PDB file of C-alpha atoms in Angstrom:
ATOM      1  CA  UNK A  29       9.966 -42.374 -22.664  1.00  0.00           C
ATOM      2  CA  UNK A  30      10.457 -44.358 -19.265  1.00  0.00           C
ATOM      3  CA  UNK A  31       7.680 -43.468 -16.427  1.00  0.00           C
ATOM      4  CA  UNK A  32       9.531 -41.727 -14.426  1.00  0.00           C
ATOM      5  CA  UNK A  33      10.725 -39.586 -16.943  1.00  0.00           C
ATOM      6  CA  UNK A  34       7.819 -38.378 -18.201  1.00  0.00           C
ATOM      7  CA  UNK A  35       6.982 -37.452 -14.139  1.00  0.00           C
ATOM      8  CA  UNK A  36       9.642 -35.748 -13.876  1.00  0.00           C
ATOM      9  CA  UNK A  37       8.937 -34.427 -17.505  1.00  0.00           C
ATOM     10  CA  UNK A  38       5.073 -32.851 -16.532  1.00  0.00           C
ATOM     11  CA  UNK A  39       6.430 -32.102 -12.857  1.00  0.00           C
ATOM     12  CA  UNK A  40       9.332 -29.066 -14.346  1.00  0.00           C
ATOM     13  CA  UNK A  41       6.989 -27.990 -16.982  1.00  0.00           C
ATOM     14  CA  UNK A  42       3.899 -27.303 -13.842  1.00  0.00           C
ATOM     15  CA  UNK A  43       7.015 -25.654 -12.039  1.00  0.00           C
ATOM     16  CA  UNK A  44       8.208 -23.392 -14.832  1.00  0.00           C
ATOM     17  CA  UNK A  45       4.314 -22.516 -15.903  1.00  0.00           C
ATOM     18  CA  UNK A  46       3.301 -21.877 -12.119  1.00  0.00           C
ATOM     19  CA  UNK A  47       7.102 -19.499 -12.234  1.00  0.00           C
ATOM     20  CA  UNK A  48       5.703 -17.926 -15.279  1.00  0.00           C
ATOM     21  CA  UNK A  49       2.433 -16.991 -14.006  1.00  0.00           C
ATOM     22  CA  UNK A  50       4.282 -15.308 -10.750  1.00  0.00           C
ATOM     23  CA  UNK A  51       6.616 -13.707 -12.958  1.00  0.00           C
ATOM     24  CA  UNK A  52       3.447 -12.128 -15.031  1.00  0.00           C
ATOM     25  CA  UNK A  53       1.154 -11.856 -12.260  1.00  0.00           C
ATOM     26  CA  UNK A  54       3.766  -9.261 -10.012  1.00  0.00           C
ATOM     27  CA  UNK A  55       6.107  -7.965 -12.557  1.00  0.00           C
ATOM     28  CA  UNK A  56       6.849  -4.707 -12.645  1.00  0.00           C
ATOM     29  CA  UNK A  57       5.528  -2.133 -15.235  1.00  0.00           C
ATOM     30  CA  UNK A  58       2.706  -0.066 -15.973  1.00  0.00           C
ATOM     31  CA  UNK A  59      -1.092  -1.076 -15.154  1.00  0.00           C
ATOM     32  CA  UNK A  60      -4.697   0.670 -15.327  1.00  0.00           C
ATOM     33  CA  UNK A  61      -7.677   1.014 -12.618  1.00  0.00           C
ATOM     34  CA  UNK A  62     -11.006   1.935 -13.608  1.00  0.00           C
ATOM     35  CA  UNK A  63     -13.447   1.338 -11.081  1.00  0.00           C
ATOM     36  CA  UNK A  64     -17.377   2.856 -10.965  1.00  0.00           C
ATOM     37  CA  UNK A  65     -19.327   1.839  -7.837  1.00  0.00           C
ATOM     38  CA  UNK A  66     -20.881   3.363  -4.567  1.00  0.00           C
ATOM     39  CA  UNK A  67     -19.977   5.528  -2.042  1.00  0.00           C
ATOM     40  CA  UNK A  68     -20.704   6.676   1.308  1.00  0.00           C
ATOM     41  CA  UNK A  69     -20.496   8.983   3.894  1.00  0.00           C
ATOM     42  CA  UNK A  70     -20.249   7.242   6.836  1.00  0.00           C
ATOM     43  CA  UNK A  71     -23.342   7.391   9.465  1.00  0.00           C
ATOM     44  CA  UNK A  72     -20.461   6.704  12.001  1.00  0.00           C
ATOM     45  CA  UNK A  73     -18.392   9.312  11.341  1.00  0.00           C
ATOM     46  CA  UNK A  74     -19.410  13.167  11.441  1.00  0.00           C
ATOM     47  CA  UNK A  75     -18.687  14.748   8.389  1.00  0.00           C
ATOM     48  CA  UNK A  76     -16.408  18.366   8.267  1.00  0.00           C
ATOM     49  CA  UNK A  77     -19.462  20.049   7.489  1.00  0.00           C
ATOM     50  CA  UNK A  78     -21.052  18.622  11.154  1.00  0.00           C
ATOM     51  CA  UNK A  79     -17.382  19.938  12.735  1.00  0.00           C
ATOM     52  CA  UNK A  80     -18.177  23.306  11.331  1.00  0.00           C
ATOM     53  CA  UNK A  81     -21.474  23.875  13.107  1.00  0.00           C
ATOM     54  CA  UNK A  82     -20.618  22.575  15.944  1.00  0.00           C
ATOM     55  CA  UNK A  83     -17.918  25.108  16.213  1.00  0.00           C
ATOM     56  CA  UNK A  84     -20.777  27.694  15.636  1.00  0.00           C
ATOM     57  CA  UNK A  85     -21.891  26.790  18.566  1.00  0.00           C
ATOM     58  CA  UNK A  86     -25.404  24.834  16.711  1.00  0.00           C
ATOM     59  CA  UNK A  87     -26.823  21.963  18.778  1.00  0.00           C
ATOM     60  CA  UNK A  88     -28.969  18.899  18.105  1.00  0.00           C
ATOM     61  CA  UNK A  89     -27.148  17.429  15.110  1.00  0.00           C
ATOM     62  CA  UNK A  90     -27.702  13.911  13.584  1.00  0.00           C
ATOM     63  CA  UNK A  91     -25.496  11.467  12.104  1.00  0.00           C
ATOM     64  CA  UNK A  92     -25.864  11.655   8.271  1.00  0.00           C
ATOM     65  CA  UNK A  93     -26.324   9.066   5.648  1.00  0.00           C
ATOM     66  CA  UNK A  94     -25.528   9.844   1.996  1.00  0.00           C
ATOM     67  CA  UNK A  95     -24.623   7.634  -0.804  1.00  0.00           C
ATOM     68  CA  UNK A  96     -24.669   8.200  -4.875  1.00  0.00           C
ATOM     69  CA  UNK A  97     -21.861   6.123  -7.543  1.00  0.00           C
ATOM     70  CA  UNK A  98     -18.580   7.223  -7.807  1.00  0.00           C
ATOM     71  CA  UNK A  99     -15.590   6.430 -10.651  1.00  0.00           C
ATOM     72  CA  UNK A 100     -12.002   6.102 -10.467  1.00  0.00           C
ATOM     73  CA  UNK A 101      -9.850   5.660 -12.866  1.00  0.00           C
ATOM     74  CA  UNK A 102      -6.002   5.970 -12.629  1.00  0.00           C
ATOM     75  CA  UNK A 103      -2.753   4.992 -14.063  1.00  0.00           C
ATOM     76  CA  UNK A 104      -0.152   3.126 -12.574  1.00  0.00           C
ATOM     77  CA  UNK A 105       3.503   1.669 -12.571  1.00  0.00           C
ATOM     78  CA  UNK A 106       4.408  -1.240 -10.366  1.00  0.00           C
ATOM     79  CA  UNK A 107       8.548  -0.836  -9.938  1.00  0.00           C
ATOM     80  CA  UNK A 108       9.191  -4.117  -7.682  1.00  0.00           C
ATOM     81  CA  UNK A 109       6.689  -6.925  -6.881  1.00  0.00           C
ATOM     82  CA  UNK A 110       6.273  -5.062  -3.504  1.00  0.00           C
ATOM     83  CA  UNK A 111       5.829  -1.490  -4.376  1.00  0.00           C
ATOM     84  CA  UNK A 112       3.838   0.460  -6.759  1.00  0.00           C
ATOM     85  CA  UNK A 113       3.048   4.350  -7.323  1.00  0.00           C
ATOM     86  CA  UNK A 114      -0.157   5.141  -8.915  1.00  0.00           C
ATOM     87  CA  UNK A 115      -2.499   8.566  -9.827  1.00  0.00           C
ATOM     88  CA  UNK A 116      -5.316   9.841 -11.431  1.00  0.00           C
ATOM     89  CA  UNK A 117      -9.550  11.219 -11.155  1.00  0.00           C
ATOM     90  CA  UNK A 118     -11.730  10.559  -8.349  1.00  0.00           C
ATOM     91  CA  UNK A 119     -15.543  12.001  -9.186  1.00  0.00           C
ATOM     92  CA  UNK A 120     -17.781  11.098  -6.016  1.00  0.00           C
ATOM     93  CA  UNK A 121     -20.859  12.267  -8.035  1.00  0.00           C
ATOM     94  CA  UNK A 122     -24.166  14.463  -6.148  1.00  0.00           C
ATOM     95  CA  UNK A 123     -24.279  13.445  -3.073  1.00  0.00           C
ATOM     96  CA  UNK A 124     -27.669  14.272  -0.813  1.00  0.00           C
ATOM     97  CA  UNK A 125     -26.974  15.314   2.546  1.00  0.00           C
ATOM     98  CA  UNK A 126     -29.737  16.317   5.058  1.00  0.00           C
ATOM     99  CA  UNK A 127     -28.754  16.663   9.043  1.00  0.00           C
ATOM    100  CA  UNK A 128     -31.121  18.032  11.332  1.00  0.00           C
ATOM    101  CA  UNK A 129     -30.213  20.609  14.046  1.00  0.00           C
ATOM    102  CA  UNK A 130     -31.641  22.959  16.912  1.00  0.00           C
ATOM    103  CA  UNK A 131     -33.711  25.519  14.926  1.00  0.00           C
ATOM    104  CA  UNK A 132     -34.113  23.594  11.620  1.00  0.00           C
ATOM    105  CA  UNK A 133     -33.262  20.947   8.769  1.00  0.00           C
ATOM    106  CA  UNK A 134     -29.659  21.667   7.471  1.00  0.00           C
ATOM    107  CA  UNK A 135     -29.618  20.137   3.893  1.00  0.00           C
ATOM    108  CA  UNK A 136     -26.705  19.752   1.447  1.00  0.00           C
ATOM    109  CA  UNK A 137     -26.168  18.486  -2.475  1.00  0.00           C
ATOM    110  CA  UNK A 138     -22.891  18.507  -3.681  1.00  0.00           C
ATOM    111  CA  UNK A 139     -20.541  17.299  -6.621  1.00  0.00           C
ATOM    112  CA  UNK A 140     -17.091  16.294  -5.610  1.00  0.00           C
ATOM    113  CA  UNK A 141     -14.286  15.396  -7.633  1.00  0.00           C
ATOM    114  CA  UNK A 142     -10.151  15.308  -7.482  1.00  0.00           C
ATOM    115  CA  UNK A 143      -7.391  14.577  -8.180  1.00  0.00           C
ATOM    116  CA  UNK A 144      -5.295  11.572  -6.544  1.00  0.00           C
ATOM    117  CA  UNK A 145      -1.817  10.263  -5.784  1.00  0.00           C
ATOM    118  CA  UNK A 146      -0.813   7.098  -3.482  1.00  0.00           C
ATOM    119  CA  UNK A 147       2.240   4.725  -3.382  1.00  0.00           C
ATOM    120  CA  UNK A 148       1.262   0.856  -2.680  1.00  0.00           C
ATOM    121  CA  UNK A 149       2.747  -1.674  -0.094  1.00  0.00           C
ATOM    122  CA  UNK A 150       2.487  -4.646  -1.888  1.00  0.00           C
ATOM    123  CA  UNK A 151       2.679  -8.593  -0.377  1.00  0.00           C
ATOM    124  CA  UNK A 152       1.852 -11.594  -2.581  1.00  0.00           C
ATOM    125  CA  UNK A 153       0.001 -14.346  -1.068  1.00  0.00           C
ATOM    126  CA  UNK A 154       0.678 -16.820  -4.284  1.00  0.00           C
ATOM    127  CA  UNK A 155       0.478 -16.845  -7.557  1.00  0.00           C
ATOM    128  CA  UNK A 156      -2.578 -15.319  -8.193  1.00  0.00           C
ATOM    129  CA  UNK A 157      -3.406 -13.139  -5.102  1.00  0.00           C
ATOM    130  CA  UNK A 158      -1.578 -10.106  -3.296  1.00  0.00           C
ATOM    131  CA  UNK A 159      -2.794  -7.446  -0.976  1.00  0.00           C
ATOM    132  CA  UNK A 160      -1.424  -4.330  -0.163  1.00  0.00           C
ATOM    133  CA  UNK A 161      -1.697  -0.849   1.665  1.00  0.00           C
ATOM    134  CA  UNK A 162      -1.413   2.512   0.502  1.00  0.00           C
ATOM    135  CA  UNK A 163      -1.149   6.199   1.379  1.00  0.00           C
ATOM    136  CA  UNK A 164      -2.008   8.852  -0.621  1.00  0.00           C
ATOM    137  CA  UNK A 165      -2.943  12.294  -1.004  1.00  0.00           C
ATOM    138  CA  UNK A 166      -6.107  14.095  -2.566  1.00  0.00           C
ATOM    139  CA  UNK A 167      -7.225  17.170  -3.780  1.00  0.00           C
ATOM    140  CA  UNK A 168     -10.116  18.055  -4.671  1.00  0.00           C
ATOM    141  CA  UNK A 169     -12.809  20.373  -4.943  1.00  0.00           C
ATOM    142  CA  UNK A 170     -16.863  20.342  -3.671  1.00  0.00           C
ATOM    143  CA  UNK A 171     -19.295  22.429  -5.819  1.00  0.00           C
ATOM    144  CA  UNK A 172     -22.879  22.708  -4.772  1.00  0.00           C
ATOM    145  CA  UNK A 173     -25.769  24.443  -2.582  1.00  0.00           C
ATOM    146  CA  UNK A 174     -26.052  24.258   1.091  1.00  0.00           C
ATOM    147  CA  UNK A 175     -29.252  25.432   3.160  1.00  0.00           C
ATOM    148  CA  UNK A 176     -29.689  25.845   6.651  1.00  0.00           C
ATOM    149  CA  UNK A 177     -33.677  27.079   7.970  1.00  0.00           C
ATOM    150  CA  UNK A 178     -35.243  27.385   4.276  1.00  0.00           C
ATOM    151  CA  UNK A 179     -32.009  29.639   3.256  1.00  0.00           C
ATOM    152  CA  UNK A 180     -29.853  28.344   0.150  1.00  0.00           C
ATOM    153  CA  UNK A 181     -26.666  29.118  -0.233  1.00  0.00           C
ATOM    154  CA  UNK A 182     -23.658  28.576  -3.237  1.00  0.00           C
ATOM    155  CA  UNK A 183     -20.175  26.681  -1.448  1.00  0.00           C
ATOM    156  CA  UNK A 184     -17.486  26.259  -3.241  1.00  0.00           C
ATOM    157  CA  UNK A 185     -14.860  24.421  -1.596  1.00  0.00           C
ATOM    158  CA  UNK A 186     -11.267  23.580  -2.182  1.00  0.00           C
ATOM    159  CA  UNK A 187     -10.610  19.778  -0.380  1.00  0.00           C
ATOM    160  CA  UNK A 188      -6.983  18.551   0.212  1.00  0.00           C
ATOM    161  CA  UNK A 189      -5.908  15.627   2.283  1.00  0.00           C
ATOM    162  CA  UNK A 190      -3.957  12.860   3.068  1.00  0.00           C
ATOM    163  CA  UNK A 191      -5.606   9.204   2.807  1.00  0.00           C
ATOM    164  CA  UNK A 192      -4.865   5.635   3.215  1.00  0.00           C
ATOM    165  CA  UNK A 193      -6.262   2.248   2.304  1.00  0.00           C
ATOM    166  CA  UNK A 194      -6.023  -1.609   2.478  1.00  0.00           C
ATOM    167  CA  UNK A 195      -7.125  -3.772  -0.296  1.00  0.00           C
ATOM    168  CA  UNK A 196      -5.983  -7.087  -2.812  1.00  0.00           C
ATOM    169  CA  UNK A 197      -6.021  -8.094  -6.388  1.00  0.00           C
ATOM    170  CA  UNK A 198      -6.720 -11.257  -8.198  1.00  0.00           C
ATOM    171  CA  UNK A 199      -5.390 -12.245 -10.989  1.00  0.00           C
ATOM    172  CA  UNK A 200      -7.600 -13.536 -13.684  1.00  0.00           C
ATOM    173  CA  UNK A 201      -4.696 -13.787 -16.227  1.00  0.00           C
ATOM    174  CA  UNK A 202      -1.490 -12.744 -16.265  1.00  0.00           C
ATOM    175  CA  UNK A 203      -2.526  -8.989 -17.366  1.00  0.00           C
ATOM    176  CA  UNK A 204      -6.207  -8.765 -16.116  1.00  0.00           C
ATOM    177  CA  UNK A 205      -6.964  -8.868 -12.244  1.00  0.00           C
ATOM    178  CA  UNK A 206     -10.104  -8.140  -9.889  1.00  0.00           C
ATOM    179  CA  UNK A 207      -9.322  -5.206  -7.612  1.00  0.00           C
ATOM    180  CA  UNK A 208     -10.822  -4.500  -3.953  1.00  0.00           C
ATOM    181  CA  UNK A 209     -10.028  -2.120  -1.590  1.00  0.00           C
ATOM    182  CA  UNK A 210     -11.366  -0.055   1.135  1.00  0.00           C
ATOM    183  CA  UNK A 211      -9.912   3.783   1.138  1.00  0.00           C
ATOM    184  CA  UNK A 212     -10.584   7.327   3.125  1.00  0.00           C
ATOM    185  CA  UNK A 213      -9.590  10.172   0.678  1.00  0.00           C
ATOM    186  CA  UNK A 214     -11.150  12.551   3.158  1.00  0.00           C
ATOM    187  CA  UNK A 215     -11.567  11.992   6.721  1.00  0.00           C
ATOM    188  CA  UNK A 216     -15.513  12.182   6.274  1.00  0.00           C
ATOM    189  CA  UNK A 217     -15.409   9.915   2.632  1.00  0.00           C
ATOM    190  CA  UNK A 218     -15.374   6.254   3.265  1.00  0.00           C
ATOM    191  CA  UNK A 219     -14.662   4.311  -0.174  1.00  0.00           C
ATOM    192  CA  UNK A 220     -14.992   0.401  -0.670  1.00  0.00           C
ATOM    193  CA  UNK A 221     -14.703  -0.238  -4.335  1.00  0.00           C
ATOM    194  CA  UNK A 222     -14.233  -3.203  -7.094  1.00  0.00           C
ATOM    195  CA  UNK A 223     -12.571  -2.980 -10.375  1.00  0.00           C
ATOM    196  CA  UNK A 224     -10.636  -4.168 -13.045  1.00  0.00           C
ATOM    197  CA  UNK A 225      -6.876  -3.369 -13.257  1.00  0.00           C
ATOM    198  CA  UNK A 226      -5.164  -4.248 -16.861  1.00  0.00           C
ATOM    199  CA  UNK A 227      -1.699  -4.584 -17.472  1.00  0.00           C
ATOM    200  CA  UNK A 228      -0.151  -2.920 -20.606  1.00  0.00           C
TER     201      UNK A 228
END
C-alpha cells in the first residue's frame, strides 16, 4: 500500500476509535454510583439544630465540627449525552456533635439516612471527561440522643429538602468512570465524595 494511503489508512481508523469512545463514554442508558467516603458538617455553616436554639432565645453558641463516613449508592439512566435522572440511599452514619452554649455543653450523636432523587446537567469536555450539575431532593430521617446541661434526650426527626451539586466523571473505559462531586442534601450537610460509576 502507497504511503499516503496507509496515512490516511491509520488517520480514519484514530477518528472512528476516538468516535467510538465518545459514543460509549456519553451514551445514553442505565449506570450505577456507589460511593463510601467522609462527611461533614460544615464549621462555616450553623447547623438547624444551632437555628433552633437560637430561636429559644439560648446564647453563646459555637460553630460545630463533626465528621464520620458516609455511603451512597444509587441507580441511574442517562437519556441524552446532556441529561441524566438518577435515585437511591444516602446513610451519613453517627455523627458526634458537641456545641457549647450559655449555661452548658449541648451534645448530639445521631444516625442519618434517606432517600434521594436528582436530575443531572450534563456537558462533555472530550472524550473522556464531562461535568455536570444537579438538583435534587432528599428525605430522610435523623435517629439519635440529644443532651443539653447533663440531660439526655431521644429525637427522632423526619428531614426533607431540596439539594444541589456540581461535580465530573472520568472515564476509565467506555463503561467504568471516576466520579467527583460536591453536594448539600441538607442545608447544614456538606458532601464532597469519589466513586465509581459502572455502566450496564
Amino acid at each position: 500500500m502507497p504511503l499516503h494511503y496507509s496515512k490516511h489508512a491509520i488517520a480514519l481508523a484514530a477518528f472512528a476509535a476516538g468516535v467510538g469512545w465518545a459514543g460509549s463514554s456519553f451514551a445514553q442508558g442505565l449506570y450505577f454510583l456507589g460511593s463510601p467516603n467522609p462527611m461533614s458538617l460544615g464549621a462555616s455553616t450553623p447547623t438547624e439544630s444551632d437555628a433552633d436554639l437560637v430561636r429559644l432565645g439560648r446564647t453563646g453558641l459555637r460553630l460545630p465540627m463533626a465528621s464520620n463516613t458516609e455511603f451512597k449508592g444509587r441507580l441511574g439512566y442517562q437519556l441524552t449525552p446532556n441529561f441524566a435522572v438518577e435515585g437511591g440511599y444516602v446513610d451519613l452514619g453517627t455523627q458526634s456533635y458537641a456545641t457549647g452554649l450559655g449555661g452548658g455543653l449541648k451534645g448530639l450523636d445521631a444516625q442519618s439516612s434517606g432517600m434521594n432523587v436528582s436530575a443531572l446537567g450534563i456537558m462533555p469536555v472530550n472524550y473522556q471527561l464531562s461535568v455536570f450539575g444537579k438538583v435534587g431532593y432528599t428525605s430522610g430521617s435523623l435517629r439519635g440522643t440529644d443532651s443539653v446541661g447533663g440531660t439526655s434526650i431521644s429525637i427522632s426527626q423526619d428531614r426533607n429538602s431540596l439539594g444541589m451539586g456540581l461535580g465530573g466523571i472520568y472515564q476509565i473505559t467506555p463503561s467504568i468512570g471516576l466520579r467527583a462531586e460536591w453536594e448539600r442534601p441538607y442545608s447544614d450537610v456538606n458532601l464532597l465524595t469519589f466513586g465509581l460509576q459502572a455502566r450496564f
